Coordinates of C-alpha atoms in Angstrom, one line a residue:
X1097 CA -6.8 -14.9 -2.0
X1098 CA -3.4 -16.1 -0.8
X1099 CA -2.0 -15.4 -4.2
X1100 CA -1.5 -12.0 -4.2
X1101 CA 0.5 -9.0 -1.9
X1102 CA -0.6 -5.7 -1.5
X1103 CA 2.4 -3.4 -1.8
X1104 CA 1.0 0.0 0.2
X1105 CA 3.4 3.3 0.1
X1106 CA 3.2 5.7 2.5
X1107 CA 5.0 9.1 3.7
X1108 CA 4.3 12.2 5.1
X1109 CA 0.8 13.5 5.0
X1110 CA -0.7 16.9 7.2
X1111 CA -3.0 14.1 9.1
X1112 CA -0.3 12.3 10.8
X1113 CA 0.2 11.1 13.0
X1114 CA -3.6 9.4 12.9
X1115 CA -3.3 6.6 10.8
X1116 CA -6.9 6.6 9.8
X1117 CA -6.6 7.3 6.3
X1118 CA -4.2 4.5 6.3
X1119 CA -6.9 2.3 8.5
X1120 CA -9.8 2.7 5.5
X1121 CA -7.6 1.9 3.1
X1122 CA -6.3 -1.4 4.3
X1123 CA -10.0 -1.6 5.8
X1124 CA -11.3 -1.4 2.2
X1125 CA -8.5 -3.9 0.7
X1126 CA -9.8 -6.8 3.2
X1127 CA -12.9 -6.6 1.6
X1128 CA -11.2 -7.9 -1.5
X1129 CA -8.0 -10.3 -0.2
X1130 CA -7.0 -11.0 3.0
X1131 CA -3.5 -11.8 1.6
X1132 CA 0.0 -10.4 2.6
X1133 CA -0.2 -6.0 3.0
X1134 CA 2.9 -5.2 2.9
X1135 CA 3.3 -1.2 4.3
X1136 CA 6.5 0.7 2.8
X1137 CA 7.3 3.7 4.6
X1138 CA 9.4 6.1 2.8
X1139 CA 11.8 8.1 5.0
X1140 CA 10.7 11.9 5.0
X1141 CA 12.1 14.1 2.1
X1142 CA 14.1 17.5 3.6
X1143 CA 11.5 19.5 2.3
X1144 CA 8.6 18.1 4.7
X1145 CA 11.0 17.7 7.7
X1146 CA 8.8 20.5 9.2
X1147 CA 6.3 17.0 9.4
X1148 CA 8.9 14.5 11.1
X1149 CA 7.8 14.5 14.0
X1150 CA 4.5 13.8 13.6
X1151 CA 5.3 11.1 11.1
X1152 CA 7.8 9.5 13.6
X1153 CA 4.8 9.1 15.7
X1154 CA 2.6 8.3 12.6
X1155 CA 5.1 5.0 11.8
X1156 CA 5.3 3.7 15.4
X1157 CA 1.4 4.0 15.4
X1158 CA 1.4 1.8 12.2
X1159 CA 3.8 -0.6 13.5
X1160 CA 2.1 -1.0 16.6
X1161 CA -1.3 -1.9 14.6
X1162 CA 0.8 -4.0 12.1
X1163 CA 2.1 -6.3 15.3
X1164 CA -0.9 -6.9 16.8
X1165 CA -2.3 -7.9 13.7
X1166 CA -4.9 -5.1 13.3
X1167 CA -4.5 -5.1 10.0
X1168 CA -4.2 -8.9 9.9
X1169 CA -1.4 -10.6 7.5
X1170 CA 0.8 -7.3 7.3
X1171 CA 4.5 -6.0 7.1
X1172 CA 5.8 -3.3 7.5
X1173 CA 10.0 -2.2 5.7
X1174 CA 10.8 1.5 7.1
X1175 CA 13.3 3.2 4.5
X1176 CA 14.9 5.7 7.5
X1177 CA 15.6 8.1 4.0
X1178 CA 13.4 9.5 1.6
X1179 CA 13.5 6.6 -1.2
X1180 CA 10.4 7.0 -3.2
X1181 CA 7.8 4.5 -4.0
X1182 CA 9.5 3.2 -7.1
X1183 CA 12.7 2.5 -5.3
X1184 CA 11.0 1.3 -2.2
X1185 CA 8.6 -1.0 -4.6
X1186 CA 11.7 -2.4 -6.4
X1187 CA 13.5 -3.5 -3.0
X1188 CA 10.3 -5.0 -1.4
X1189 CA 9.6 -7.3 -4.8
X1190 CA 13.1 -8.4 -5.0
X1191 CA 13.1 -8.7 -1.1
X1192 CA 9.5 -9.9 0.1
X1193 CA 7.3 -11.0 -2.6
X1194 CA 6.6 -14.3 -3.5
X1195 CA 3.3 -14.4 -4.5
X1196 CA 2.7 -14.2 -8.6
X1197 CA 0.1 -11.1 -8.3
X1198 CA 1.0 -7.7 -6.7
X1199 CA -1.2 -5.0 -5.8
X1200 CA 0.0 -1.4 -5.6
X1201 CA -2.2 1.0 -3.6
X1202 CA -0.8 4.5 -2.4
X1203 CA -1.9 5.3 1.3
X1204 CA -4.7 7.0 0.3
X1205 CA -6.6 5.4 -2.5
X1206 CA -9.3 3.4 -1.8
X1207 CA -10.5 0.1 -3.8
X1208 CA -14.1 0.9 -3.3
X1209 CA -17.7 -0.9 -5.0
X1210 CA -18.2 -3.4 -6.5
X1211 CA -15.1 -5.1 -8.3
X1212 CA -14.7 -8.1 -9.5
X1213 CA -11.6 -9.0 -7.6
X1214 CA -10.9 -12.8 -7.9
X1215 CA -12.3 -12.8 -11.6
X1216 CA -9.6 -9.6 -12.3
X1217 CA -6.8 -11.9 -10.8
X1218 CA -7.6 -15.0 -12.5
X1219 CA -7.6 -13.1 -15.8
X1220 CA -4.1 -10.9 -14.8
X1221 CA -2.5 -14.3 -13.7
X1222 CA -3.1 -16.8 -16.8
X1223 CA -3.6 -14.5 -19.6
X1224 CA -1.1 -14.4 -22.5
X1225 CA -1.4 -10.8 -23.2
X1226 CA -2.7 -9.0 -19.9
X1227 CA 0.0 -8.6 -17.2
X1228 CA -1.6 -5.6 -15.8
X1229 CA -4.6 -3.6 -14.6
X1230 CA -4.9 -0.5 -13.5
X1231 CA -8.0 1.3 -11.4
X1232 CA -9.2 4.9 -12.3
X1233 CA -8.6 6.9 -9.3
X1234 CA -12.6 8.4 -10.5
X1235 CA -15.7 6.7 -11.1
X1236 CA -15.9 8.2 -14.3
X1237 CA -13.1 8.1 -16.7

């Protein structure tokens, strides 16, 4: 599905700098779309500055991957401050997206089983009265 970008927020985490929860998640979106990823990487908040470092090496990791298209049609937009995901989400839309349908995922949420992808976009992009879904983090609600 070329229709849709997957908006993907990510800051520091204790596993950095392996980007392997990152890896599964965007591993688990291509099951679903192999449209636009689009990575935002928050700057690092003063409280975790103990985790710079790490994240530093975390981001160029990411980048690296992003550029030689390991995570196939991917971007990456590095905030060097802490911005916050609704901040970061509200430049990237206004800034990079140009497809009707967006996707948020954080970092480290999974889509996982069986969803009925296309059929959920379909019904999000040319229904009069649903402009939005959103996924229980559980399988049980």
């Amino acid at each position: 599905m070329s229709n849709i970008t997957t908006l993907i927020p990510t800051s520091p985490i204790p596993s950095h700098p392996s980007t392997a929860i990152l890896d599964e998640t965007i591993s688990n979106i291509r099951k679903y779309t192999d449209g636009k990823i689009i990575i935002m990487m928050d700057g690092v908040p003063e409280l975790l500055s103990h985790r710079r470092e790490d994240y530093d090496k975390y981001t160029g990791n990411v980048l690296n991957k992003a550029t030689k298209g390991e995570y196939g049609d991917c971007e990456c937009k590095i905030f060097i401050s802490h911005t916050h995901q609704s901040e970061m989400t509200r430049v990237v839309l206004k800034e990079m997206v140009t497809t009707p349908l967006i996707m948020f995922i954080e970092h480290d949420c999974s889509p996982i089983g069986e969803i009925p992808f296309e059929q959920i976009c379909n019904m999000v992009e040319h229904s009069s009265i649903i402009n939005y879904i959103r996924f229980n983090i559980f399988h049980k609600i």
